[in-house]
PDB file with SEQRES, HELIX, SHEET and CRYST1 records, atoms N, CA, C and O in Angstrom:
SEQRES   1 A   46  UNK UNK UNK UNK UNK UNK UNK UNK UNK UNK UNK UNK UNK          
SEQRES   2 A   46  UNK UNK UNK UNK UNK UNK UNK UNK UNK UNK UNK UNK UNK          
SEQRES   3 A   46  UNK UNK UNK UNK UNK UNK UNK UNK UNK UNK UNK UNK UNK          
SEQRES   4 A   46  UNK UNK UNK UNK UNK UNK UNK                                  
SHEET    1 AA1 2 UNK A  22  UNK A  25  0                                        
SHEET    2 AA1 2 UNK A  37  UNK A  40 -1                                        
CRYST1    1.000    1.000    1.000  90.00  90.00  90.00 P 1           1          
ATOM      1  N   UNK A   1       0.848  -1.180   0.000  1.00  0.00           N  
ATOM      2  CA  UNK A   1       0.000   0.000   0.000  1.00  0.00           C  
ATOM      3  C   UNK A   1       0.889   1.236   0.000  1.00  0.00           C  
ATOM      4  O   UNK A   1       1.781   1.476   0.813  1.00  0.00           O  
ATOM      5  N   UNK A   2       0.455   2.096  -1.190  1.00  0.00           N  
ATOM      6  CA  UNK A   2       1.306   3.566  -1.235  1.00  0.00           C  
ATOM      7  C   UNK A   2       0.672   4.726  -0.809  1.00  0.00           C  
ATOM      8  O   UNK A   2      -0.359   4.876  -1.465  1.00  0.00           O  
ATOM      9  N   UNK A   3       0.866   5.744   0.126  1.00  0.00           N  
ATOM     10  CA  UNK A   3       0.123   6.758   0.229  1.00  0.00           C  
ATOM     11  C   UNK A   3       0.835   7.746  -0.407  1.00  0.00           C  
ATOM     12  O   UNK A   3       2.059   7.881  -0.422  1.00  0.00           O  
ATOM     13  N   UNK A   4      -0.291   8.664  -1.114  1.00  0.00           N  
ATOM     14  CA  UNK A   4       0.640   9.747  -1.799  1.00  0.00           C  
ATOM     15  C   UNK A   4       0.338  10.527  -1.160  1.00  0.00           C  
ATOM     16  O   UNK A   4      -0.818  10.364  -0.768  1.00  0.00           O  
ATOM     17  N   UNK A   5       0.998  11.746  -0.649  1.00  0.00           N  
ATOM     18  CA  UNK A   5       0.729  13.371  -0.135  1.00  0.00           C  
ATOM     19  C   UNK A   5       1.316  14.478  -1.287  1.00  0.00           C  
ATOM     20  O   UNK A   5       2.441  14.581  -1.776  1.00  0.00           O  
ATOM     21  N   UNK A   6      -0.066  15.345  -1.537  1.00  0.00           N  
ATOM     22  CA  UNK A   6       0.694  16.394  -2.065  1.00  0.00           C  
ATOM     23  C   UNK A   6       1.367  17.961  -1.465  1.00  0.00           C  
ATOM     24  O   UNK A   6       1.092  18.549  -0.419  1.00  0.00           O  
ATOM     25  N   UNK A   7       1.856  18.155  -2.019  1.00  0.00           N  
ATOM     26  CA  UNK A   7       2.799  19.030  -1.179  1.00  0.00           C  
ATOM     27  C   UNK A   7       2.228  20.694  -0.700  1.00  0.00           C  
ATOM     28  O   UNK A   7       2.695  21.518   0.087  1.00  0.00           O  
ATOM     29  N   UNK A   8       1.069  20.700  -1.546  1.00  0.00           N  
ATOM     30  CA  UNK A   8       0.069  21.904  -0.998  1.00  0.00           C  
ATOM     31  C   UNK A   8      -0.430  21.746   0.202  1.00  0.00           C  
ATOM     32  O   UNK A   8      -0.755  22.714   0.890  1.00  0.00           O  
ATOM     33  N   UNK A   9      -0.594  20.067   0.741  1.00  0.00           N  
ATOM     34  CA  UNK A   9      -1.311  20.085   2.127  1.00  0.00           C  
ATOM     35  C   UNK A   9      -0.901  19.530   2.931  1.00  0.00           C  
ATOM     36  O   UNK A   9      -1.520  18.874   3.769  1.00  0.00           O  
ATOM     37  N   UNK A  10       0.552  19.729   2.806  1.00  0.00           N  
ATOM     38  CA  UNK A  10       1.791  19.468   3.693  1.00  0.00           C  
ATOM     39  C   UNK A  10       1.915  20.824   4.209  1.00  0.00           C  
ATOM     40  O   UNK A  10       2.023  21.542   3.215  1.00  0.00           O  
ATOM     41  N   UNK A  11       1.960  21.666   5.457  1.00  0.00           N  
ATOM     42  CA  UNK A  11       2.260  23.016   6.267  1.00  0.00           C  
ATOM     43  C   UNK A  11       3.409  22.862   7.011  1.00  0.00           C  
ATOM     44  O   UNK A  11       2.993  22.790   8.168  1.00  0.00           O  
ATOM     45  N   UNK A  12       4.851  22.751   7.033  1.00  0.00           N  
ATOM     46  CA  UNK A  12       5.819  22.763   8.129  1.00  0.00           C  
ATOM     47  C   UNK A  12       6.597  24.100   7.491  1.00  0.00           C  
ATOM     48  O   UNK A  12       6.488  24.695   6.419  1.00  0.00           O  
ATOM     49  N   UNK A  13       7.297  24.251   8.478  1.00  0.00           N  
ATOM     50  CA  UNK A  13       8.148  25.944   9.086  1.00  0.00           C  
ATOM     51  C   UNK A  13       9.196  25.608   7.476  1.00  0.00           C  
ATOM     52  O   UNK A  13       9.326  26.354   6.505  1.00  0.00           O  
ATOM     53  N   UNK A  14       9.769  24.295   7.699  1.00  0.00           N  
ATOM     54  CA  UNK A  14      10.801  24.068   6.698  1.00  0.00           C  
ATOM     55  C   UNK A  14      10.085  23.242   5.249  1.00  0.00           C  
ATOM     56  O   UNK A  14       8.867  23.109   5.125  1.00  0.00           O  
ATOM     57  N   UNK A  15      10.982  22.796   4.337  1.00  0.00           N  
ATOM     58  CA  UNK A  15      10.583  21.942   3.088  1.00  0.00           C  
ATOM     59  C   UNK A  15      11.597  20.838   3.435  1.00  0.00           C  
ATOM     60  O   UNK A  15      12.765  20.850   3.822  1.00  0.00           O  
ATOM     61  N   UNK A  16      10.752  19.937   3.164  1.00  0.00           N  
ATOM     62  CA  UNK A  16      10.826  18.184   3.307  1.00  0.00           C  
ATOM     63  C   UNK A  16      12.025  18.237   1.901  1.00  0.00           C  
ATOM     64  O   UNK A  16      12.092  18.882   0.855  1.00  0.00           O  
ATOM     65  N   UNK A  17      12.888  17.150   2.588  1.00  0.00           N  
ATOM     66  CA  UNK A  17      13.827  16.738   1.681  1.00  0.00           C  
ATOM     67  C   UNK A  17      13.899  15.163   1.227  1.00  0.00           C  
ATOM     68  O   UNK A  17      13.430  14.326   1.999  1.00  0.00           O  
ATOM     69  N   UNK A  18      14.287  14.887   0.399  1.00  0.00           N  
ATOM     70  CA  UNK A  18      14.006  13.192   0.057  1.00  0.00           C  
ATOM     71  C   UNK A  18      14.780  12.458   1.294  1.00  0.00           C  
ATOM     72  O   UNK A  18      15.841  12.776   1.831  1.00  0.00           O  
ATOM     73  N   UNK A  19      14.000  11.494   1.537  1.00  0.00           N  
ATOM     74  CA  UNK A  19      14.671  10.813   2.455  1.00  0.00           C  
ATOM     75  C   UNK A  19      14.184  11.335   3.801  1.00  0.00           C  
ATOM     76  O   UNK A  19      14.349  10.508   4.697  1.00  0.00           O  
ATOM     77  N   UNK A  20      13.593  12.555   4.212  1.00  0.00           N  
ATOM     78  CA  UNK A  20      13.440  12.812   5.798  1.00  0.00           C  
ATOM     79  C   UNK A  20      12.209  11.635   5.872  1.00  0.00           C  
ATOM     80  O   UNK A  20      11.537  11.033   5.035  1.00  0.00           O  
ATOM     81  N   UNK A  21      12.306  11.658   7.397  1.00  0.00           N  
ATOM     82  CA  UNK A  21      11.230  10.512   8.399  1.00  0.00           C  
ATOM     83  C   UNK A  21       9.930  11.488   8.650  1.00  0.00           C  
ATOM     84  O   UNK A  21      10.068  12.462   9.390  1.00  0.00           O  
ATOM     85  N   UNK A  22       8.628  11.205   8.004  1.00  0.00           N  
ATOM     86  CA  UNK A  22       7.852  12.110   8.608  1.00  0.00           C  
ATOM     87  C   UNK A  22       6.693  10.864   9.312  1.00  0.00           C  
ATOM     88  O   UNK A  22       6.667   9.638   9.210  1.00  0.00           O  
ATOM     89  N   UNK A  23       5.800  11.859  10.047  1.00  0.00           N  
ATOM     90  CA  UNK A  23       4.616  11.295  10.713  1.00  0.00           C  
ATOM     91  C   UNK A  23       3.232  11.763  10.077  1.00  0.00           C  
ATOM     92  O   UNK A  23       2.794  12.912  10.138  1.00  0.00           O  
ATOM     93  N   UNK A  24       2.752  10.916   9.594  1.00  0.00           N  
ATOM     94  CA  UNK A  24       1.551  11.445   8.631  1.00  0.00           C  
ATOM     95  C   UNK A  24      -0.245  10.953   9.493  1.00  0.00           C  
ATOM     96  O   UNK A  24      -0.648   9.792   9.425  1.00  0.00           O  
ATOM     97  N   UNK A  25      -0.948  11.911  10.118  1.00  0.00           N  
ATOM     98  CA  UNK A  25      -1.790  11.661  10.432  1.00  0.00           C  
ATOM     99  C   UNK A  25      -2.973  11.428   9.892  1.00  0.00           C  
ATOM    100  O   UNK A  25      -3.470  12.551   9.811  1.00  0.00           O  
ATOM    101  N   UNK A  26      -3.696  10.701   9.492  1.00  0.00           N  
ATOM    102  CA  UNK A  26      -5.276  10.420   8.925  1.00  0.00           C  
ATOM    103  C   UNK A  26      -6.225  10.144   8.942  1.00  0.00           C  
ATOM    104  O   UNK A  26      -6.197   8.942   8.676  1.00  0.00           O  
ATOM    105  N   UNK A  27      -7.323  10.471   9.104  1.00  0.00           N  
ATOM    106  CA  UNK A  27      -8.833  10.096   9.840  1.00  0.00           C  
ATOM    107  C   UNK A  27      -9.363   8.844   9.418  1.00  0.00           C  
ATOM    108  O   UNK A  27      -9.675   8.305   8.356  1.00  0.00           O  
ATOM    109  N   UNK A  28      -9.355   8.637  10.353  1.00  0.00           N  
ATOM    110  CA  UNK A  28      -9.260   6.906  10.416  1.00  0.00           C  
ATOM    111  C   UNK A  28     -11.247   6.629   9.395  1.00  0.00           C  
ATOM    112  O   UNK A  28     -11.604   5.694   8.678  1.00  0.00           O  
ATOM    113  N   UNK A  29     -11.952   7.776   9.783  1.00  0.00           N  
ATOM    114  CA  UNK A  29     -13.188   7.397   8.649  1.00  0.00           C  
ATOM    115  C   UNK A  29     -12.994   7.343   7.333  1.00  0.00           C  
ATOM    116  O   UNK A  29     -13.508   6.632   6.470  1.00  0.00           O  
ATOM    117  N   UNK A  30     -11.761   8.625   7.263  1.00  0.00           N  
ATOM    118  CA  UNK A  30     -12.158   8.920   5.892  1.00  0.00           C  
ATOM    119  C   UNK A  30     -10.228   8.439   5.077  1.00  0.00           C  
ATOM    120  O   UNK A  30      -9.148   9.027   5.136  1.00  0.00           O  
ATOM    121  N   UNK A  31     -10.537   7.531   4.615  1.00  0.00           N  
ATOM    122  CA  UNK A  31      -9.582   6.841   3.429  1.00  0.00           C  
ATOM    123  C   UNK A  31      -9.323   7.627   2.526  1.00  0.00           C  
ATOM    124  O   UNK A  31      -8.140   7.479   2.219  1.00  0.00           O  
ATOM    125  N   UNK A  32      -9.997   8.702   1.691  1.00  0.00           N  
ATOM    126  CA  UNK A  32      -9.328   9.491   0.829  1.00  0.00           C  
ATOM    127  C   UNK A  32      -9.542  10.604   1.323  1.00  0.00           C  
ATOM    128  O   UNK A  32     -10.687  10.775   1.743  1.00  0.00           O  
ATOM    129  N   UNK A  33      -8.747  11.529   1.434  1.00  0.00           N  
ATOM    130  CA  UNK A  33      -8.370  12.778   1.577  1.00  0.00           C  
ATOM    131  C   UNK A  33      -8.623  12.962   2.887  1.00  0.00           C  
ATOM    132  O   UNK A  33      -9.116  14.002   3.324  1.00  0.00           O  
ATOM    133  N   UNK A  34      -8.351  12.113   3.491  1.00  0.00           N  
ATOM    134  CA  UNK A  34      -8.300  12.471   5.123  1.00  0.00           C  
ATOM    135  C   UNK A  34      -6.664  12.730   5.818  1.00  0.00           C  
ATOM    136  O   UNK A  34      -6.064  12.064   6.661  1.00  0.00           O  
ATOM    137  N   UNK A  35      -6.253  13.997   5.066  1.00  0.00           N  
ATOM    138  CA  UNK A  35      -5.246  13.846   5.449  1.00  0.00           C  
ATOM    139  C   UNK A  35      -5.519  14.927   6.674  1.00  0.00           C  
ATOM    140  O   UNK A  35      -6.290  15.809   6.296  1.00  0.00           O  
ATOM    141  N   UNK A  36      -4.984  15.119   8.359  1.00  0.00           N  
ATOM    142  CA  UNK A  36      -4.921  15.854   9.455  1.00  0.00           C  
ATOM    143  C   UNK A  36      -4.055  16.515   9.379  1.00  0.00           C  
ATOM    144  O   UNK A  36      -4.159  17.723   9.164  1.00  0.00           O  
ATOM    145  N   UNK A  37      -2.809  15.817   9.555  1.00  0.00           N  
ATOM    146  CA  UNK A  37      -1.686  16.479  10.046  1.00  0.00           C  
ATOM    147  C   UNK A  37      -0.167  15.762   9.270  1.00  0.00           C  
ATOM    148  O   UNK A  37      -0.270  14.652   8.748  1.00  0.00           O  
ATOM    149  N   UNK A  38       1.169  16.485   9.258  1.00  0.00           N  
ATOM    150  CA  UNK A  38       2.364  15.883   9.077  1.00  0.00           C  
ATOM    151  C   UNK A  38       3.004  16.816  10.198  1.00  0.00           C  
ATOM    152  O   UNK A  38       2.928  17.949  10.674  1.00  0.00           O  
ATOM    153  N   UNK A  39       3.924  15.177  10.351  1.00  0.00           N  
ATOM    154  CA  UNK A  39       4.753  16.583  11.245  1.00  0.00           C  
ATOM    155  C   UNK A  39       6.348  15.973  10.748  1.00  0.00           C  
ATOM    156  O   UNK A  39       6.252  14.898  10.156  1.00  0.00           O  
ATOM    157  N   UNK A  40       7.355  16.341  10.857  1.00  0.00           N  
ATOM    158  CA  UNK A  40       9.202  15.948  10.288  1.00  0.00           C  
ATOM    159  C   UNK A  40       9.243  15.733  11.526  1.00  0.00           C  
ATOM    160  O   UNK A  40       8.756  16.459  12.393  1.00  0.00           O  
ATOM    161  N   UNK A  41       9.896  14.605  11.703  1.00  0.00           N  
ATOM    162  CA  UNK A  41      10.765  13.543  12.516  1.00  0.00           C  
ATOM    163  C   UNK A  41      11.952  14.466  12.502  1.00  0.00           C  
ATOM    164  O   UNK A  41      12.348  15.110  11.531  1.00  0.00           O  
ATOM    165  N   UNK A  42      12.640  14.434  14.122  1.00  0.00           N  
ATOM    166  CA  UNK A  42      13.945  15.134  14.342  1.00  0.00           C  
ATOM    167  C   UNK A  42      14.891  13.669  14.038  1.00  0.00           C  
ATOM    168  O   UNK A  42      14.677  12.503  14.370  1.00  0.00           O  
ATOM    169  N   UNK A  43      16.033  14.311  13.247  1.00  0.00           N  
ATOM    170  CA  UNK A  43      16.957  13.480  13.587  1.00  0.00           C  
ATOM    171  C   UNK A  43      17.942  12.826  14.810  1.00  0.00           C  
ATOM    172  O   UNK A  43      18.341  13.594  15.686  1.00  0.00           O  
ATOM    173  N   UNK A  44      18.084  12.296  14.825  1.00  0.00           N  
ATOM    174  CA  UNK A  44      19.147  11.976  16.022  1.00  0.00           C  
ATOM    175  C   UNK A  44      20.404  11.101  15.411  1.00  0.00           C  
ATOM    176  O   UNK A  44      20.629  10.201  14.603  1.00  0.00           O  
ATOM    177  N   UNK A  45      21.003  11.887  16.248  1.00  0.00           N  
ATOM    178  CA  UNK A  45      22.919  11.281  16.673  1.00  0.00           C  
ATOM    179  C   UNK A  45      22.846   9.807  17.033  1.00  0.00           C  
ATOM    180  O   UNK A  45      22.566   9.374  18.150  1.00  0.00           O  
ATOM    181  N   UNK A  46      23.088   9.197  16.118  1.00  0.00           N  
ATOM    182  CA  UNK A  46      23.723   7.497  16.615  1.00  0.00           C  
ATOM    183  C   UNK A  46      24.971   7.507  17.734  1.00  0.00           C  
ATOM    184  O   UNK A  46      25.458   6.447  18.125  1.00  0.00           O  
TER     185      UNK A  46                                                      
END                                                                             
């Protein structure tokens, strides 16, 4: 299963780069276009 997001209804301070970790929230009723929220995953130091 692929979810696509487009990038108009993505809102963060910065722009997503290939490869970042995000958290994608979605209303669990609604299967299409239930998108809530994203938020970017902080990186961390190994």
């Amino acid at each position: 299963m692929r979810i696509y997001i487009k990038k108009e209804n993505v809102k963060l301070p910065e722009r997503l780069q290939v490869h970042d970790s995000i958290i994608v929230y979605l209303e669990k009723e609604s299967r299409k276009d239930g998108l809530v929220k994203v938020e970017k995953l902080e990186e961390r130091d190994s």
